[in-house]
Coordinates of C-alpha atoms and ligand atoms in Angstrom, one line a residue:
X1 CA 0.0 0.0 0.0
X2 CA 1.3 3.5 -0.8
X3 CA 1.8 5.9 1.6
X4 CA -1.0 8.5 2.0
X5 CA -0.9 11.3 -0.5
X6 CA -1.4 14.9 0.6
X7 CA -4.6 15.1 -0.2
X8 CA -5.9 12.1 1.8
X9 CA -5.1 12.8 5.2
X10 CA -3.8 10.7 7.9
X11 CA -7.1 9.2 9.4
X12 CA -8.9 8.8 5.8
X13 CA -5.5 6.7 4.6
X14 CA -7.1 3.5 3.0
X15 CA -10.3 3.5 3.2
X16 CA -10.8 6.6 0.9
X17 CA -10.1 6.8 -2.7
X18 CA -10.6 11.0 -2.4
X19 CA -9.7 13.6 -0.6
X20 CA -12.4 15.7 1.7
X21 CA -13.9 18.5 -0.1
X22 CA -12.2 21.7 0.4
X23 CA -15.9 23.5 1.9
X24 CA -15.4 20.6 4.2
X25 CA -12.3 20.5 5.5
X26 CA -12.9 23.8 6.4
X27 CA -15.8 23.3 7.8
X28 CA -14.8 20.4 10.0
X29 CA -10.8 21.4 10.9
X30 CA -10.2 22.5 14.5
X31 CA -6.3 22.9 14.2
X32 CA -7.1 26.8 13.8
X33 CA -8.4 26.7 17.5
X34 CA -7.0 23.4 19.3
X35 CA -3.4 24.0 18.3
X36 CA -3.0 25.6 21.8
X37 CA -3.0 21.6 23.1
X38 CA 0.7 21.3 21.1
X39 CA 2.9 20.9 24.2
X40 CA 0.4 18.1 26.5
X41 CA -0.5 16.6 22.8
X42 CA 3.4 15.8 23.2
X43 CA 4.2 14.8 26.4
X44 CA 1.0 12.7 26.5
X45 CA 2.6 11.4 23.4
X46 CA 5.8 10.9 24.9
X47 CA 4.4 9.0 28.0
X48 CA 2.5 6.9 25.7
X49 CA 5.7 6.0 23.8
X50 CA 7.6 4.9 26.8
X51 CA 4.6 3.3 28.0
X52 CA 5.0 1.2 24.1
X53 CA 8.7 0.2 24.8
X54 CA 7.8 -1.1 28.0
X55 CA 5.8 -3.4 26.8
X56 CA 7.7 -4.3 23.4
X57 CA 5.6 -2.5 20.7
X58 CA 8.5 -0.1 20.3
X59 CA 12.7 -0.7 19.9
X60 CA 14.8 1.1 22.2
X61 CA 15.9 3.0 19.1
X62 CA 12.4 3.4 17.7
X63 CA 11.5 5.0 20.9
X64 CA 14.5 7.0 20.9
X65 CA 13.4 8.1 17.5
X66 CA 10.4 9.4 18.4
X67 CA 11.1 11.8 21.4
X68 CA 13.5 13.2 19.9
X69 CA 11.7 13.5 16.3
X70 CA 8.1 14.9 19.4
X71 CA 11.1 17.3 21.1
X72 CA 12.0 19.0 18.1
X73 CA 8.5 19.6 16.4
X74 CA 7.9 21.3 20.1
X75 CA 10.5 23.4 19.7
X76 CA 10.0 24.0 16.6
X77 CA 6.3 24.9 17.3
X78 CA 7.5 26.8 20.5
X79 CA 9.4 28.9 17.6
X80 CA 6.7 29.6 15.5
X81 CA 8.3 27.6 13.0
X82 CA 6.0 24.7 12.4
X83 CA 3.3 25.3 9.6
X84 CA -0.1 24.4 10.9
X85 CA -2.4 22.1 8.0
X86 CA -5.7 22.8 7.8
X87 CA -5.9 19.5 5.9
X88 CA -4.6 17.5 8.5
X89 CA -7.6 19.1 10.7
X90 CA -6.4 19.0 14.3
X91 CA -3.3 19.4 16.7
X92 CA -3.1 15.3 17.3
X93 CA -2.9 14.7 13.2
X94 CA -0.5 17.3 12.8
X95 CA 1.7 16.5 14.7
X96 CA 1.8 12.8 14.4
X97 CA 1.8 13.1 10.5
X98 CA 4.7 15.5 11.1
X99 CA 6.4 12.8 13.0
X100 CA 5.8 9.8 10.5
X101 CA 7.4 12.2 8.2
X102 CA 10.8 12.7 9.8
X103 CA 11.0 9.3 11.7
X104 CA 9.5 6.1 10.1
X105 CA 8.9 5.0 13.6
X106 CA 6.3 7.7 14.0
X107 CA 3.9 5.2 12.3
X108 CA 3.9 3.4 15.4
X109 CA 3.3 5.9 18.2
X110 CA -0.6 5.9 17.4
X111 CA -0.5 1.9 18.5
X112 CA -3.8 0.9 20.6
X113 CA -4.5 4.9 21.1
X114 CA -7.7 7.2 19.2
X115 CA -7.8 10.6 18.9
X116 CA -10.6 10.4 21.4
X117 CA -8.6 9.2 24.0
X118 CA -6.1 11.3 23.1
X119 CA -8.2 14.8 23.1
X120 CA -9.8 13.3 26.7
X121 CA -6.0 13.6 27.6
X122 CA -5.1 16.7 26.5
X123 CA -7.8 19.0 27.2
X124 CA -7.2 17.2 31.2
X125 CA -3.4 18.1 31.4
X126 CA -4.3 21.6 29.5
X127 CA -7.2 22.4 32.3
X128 CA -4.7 21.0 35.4
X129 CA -2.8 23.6 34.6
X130 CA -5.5 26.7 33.5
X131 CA -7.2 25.5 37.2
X132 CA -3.7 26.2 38.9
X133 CA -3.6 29.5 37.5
X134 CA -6.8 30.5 38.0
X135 CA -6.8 29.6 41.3
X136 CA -4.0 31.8 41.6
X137 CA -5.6 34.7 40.1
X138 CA -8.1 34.3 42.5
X139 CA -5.9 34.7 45.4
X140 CA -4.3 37.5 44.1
X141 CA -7.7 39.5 43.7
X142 CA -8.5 38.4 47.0
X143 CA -5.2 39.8 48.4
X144 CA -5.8 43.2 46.5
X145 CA -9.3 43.4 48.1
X146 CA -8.1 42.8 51.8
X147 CA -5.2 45.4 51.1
X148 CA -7.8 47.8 50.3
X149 CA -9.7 46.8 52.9
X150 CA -6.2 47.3 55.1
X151 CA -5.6 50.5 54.1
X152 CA -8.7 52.0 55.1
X153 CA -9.9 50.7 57.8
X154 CA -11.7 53.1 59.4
X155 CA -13.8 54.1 56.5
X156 CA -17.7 53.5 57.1
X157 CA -20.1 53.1 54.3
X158 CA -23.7 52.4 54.4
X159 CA -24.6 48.6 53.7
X160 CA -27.5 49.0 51.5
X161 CA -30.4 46.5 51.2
X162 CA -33.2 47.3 47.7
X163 CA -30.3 49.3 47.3
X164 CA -31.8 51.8 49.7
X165 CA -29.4 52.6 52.7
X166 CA -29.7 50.3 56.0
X167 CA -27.1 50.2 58.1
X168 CA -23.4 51.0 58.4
X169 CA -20.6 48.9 58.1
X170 CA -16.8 49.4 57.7
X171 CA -15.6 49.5 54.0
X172 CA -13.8 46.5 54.7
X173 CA -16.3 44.6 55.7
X174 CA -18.0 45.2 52.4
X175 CA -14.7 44.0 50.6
X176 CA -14.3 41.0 52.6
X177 CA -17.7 39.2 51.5
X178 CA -16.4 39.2 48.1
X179 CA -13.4 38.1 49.4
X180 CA -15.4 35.2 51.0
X181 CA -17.5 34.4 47.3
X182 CA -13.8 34.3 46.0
X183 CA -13.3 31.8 48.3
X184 CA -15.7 29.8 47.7
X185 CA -14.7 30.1 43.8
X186 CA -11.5 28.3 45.0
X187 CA -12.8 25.7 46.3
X188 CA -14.6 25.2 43.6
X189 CA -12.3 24.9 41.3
X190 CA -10.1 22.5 43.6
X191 CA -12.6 20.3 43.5
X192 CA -12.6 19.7 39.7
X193 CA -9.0 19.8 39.7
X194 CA -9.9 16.2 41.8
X195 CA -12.3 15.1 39.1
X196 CA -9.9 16.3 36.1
X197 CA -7.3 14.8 37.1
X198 CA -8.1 11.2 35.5
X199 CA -6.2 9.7 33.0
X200 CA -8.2 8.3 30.1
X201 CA -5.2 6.8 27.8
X202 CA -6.1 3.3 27.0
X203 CA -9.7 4.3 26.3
X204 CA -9.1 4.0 22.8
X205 CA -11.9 4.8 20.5
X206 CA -14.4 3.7 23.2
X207 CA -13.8 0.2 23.7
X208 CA -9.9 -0.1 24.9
X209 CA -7.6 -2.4 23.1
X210 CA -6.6 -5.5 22.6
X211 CA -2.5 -4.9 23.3
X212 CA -1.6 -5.1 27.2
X213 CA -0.9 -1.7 27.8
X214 CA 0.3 -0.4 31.0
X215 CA -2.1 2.5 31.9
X216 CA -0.7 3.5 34.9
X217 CA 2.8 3.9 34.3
X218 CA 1.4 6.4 31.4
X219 CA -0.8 8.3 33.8
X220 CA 2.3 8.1 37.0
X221 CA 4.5 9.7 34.4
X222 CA 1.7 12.4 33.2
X223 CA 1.2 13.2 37.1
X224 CA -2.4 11.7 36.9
X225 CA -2.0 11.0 40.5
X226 CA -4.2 11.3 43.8
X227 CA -2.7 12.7 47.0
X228 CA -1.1 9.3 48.1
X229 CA 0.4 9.4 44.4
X230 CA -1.1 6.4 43.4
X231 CA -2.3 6.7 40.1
X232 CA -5.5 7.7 38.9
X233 CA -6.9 6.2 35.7
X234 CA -10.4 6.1 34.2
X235 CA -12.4 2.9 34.9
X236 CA -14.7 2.6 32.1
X237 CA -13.5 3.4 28.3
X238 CA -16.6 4.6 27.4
X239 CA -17.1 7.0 29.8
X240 CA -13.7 8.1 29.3
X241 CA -13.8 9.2 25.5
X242 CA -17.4 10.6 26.0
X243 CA -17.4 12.5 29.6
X244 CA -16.9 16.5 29.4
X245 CA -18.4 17.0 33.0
X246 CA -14.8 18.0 33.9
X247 CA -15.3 20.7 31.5
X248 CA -18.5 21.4 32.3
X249 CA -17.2 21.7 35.6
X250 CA -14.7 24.1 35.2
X251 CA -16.9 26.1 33.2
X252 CA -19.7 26.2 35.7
X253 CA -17.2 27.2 38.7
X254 CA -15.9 29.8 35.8
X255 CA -19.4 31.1 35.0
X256 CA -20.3 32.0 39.3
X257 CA -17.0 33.4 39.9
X258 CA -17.7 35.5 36.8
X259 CA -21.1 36.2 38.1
X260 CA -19.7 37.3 41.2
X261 CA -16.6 39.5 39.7
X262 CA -20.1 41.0 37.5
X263 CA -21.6 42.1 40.9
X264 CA -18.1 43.7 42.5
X265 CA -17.9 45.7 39.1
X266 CA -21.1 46.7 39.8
X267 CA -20.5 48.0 43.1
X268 CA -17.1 50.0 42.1
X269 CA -19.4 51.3 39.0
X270 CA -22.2 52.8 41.8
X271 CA -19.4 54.1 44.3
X272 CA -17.4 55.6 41.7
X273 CA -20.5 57.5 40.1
X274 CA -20.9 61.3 41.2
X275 CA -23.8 60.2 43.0
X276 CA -22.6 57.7 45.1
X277 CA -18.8 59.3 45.1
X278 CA -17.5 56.4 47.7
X279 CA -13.7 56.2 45.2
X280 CA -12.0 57.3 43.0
X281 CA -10.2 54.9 40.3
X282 CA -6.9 56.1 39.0
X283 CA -6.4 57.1 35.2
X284 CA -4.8 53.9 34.3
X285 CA -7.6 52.3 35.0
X286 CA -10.3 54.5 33.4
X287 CA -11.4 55.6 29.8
X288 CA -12.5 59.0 28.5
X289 CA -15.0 59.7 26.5
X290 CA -14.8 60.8 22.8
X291 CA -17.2 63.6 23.1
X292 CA -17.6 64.7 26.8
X293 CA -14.2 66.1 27.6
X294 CA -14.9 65.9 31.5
X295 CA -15.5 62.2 31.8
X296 CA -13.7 59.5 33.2
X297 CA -15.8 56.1 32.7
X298 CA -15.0 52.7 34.7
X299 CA -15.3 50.9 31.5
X300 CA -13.0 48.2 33.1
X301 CA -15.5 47.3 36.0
X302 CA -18.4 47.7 32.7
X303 CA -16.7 45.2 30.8
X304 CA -16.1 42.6 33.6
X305 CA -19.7 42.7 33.8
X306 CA -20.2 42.6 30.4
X307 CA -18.1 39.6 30.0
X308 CA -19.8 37.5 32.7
X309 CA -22.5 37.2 29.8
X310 CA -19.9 35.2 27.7
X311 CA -19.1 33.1 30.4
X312 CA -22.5 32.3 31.3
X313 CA -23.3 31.3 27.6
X314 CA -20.1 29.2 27.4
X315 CA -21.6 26.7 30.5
X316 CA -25.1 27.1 28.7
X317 CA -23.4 26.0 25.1
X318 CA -21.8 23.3 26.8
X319 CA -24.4 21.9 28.6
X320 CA -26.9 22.1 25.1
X321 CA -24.1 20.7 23.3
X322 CA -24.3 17.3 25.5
X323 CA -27.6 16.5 26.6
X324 CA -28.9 14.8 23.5
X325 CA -25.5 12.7 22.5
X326 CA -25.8 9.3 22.5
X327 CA -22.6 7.2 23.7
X328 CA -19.8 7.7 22.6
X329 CA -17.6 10.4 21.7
X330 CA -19.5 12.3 18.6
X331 CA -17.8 15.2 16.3
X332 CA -20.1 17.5 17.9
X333 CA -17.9 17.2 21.3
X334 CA -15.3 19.0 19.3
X335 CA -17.3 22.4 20.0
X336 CA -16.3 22.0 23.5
X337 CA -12.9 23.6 22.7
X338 CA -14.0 27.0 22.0
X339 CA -16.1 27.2 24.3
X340 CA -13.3 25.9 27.2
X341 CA -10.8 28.1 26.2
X342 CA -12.8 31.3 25.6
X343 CA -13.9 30.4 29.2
X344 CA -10.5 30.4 30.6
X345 CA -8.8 33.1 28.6
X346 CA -12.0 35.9 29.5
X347 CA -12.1 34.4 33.4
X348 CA -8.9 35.0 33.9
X349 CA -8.3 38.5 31.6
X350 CA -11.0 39.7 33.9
X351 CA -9.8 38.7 37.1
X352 CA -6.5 40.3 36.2
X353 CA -7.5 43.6 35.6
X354 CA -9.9 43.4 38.4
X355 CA -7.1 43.0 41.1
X356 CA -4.8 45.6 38.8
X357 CA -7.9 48.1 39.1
X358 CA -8.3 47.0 43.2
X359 CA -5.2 48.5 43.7
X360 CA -5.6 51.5 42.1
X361 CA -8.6 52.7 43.9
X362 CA -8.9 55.9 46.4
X363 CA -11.3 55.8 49.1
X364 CA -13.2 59.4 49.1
X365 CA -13.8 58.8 53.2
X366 CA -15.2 61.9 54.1
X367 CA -18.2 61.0 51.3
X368 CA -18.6 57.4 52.9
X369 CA -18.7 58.5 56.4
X370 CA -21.0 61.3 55.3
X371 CA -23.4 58.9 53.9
X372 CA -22.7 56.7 56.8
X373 CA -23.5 58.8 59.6
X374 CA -27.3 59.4 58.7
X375 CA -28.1 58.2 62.2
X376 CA -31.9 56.9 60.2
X377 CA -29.3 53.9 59.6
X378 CA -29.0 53.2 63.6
X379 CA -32.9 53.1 63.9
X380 CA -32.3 49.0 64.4
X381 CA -29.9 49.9 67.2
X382 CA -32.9 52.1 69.3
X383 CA -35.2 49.0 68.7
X384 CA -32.1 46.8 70.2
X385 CA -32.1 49.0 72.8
X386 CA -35.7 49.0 73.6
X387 CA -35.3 45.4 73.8
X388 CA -32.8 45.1 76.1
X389 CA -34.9 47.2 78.6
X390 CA -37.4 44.4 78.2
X391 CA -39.4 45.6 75.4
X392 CA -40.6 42.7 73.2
X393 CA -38.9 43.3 69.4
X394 CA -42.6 43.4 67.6
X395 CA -43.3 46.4 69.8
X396 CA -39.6 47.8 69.8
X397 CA -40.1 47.8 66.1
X398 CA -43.5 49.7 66.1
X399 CA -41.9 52.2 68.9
X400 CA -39.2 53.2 66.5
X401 CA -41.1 52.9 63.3
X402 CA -42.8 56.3 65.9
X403 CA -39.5 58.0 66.5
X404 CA -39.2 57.9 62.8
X405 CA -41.8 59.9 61.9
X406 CA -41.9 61.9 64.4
X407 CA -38.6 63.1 63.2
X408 CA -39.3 63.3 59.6
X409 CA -42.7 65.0 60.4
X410 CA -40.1 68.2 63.1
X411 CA -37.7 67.5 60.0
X412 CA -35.2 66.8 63.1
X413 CA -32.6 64.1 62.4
X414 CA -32.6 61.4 65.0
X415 CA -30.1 61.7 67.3
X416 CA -31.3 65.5 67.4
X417 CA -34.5 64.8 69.0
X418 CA -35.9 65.9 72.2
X419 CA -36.3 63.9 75.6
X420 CA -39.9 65.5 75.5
X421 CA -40.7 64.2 71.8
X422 CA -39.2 60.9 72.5
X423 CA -41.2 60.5 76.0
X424 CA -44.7 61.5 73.9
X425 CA -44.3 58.6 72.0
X426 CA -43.2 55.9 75.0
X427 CA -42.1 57.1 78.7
X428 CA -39.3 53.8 78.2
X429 CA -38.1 56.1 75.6
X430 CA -35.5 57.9 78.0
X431 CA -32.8 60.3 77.3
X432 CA -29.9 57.7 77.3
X433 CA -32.0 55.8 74.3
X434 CA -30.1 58.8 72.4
X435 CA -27.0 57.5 72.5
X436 CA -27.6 54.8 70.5
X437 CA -27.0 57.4 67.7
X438 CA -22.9 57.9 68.7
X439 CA -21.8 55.4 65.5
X440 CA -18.5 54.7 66.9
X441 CA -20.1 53.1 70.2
X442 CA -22.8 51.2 67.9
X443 CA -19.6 49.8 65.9
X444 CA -18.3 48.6 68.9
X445 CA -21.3 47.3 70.0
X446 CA -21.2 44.6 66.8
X447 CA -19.0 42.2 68.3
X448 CA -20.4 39.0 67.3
X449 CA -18.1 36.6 64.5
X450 CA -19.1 37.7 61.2
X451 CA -20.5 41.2 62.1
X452 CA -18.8 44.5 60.7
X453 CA -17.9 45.6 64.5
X454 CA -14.4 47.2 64.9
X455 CA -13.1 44.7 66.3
X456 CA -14.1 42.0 64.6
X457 CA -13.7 43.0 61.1
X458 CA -10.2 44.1 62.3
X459 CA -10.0 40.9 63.1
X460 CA -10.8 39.3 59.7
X461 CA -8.9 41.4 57.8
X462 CA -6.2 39.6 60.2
X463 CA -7.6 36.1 59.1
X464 CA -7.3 37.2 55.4
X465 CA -3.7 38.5 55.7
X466 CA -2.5 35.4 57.5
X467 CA -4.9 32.6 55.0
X468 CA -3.3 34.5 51.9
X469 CA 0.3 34.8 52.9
X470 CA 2.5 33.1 50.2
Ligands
LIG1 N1 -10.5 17.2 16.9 C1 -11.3 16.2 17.5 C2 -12.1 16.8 18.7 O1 -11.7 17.8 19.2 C3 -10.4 15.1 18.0 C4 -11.1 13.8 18.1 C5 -11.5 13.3 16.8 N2 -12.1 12.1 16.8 C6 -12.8 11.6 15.8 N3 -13.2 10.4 15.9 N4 -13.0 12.2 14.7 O2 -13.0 16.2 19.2

């Protein structure tokens, strides 16, 4: 038989007496996007080599043959100097028809392996390593938010509810509970590192193979190992070459932490608009407009939120894309490329410039403490007052509700009220139920874990510092 001609490419060798139709190798090719899997398409490559030699398929000097012919195409591709064929359709192709070409050995590297156990093995070792470094990126945001929580401290803002104001908490405070959701978001994503970290070589096209291969020295060298380094390897080839939970995994931890870097952006949009006027974010992190000389727009924060939509449609795409598939692996599970590594590269563009923005950020504290100190926002303190002099909350709460309008019918805030107004409405209404209104006493008062009290928001901004220490 003659070796494949150009036109007929590596997997329609044989059976085909034409090549594909140019509309259709178009149509169908996924080197333009899956190229990116060059460097774990190789060393899953090499692994499965070794793997060949130690069970006899390959000679010494066959095997020899082909990590050096694999190191050199990586370098070469490393260089930019390896032409990409459309006609040879994806990364795996390319690369092994590249291979046959320099090294007649080549021909045997693809022994008892598919390309859908093969692309089940890349797109794992690519996503180990995208997890790692998103998790990262995650830590670094959340160490940019509890520096700016650091830095100012003392700065009160109202904590709003209906977006209406309710009642103050420190700045910090504020920061932290995204720092929390970001927390969460880790853990997340450790936990599909667990579930990624499978090694599905040996799958074959669904149903294994016949050859005695030695799947776990393939995934021990890959690092497909669990945390008593035992190896980890799929159990059931069809699962194996069909299963994108992983992905849809990743891309569902991707889509809520994008959700929740949406709702920060949203926050820094409101605090940084003249109406709110809670910070300031530095020119390098703003955009002017093209027409309104005097504006300065946190486009940044608007496009993080903006993005989120793409992220959310990726884990939707995903999801549509394998409901109705019947076993096993189909064409249409090459989709799930695009939709991964948009995923990844928009996550983790937008986490970057969130934590670059983070740290350029000014806190206007005179404006926050301003809008803070409206003592209307203590009103829940008086009734907590009332109730520790024995007043039952339902009536505490109807009491106060009183004092409210009494002071918006004088037009008196408050904490300016008289003892005689207060004492028309209740007589257990005394004088000292004023001081309720001093906010530094009522944030020292909220002492319990998880309130924003001084002390205890000092003291997670502690926790933080210490958790995220390298
Ligand atoms: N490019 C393909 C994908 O991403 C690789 C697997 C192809 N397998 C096949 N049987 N055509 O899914």
């Amino acid at each position: 038989m003659s070796a494949p001609k150009p036109s007929q490419t590596v997997s329609r060798s044989g059976r085909f007496s034409k090549g594909p139709a140019e509309e259709v190798l178009k149509f169908s090719e996924s080197v333009s996007f899956d190229w990116r899997l060059w460097r774990h398409d190789i060393i899953g490559s090499m692994a499965h080599a070794r793997m060949l030699k130690s069970i006899g398929v390959l000679t010494a000097a066959e095997l020899q043959e082909i990590l050096e012919g694999l190191g050199k195409i990586g370098e070469e591709i490393e260089d930019g100097n390896f032409e990409w064929k459309t006609e040879l359709e994806d990364v795996h192709m390319n690369i092994e028809a590249e291979l046959t070409k320099r090294v007649p050995a080549g021909a045997k590297l693809h022994t008892a392996r598919s390309r859908n156990d093969q692309v089940a093995l890349d797109m794992r070792m690519w996503m180990r390593e995208e997890i790692v470094d998103v998790m990262a990126e995650l830590h670094t945001l959340q160490l940019a938010m509890v520096q700016l929580g650091d830095r100012n401290k003392e700065t009160l803002i109202p904590g709003y509810t209906h977006l209406q104001r309710a009642q103050p908490v420190y700045f910090a405070h504020h920061l932290l509970a995204y720092v929390e959701m970001l927390d969460r978001d880790k853990g997340r994503f450790r936990d599909t590192f667990e579930r990624v970290n499978v090694c599905p070589l040996g799958s074959g096209a669904l149903a294994g193979s016949t050859l005695k291969l030695n799947r776990k020295m393939v995934a021990e060298e890959l690092g497909f190992v669990n945390l008593e380094d035992e190896p980890v390897i799929s159990r059931n080839s069809m699962d194996a070459v069909s299963d994108r939970d992983y992905i849809v995994e990743f891309c569902s931890a991707a889509a809520l932490t994008a959700v929740h870097l949406s709702r920060l952006s949203e926050d820094l949009i409101l605090w940084s608009s003249s109406e709110f006027d809670f910070i300031r974010i530095s020119d390098e992190y703003t955009t002017g407009s093209s027409l309104m000389p005097q504006k300065k727009n946190p486009d940044m924060a608007e496009l993080t939120r903006g993005k989120s939509g793409r992220v959310i449609g990726n884990l939707m795409s995903l999801l549509t894309l394998i409901k109705g598939l019947p076993m096993t692996y189909n064409r249409d599970l090459q989709e799930d490329k695009e939709r991964l590594f948009d995923t990844a590269d928009t996550l983790r563009a937008c986490l970057r410039i969130m934590a670059g923005m983070i740290g350029h950020i000014t806190v206007r504290h005179e404006n926050c403490l301003d809008a803070a100190s409206d003592p209307v926002l203590l009103a829940t303190d008086l009734a907590d007052w009332l109730v520790e002099q024995g007043v039952a909350f339902r009536e505490a709460h109807h009491l106060v509700g009183a004092v409210v309008g009494v002071s918006e019918s004088l037009n008196r805030p408050l904490d300016k009220l008289r003892a005689s107004d207060l004492k028309k409405i209740d007589k257990r209404l005394t004088k000292q139920a004023l001081e309720v209104f001093n906010i530094k006493r009522a944030m020292e008062r909220r002492q319990m874990t998880g309130s924003p009290g001084v002390k205890e928001v000092r003291k997670q901004i502690k926790f933080w510092k210490n958790e995220l220490k390298d």
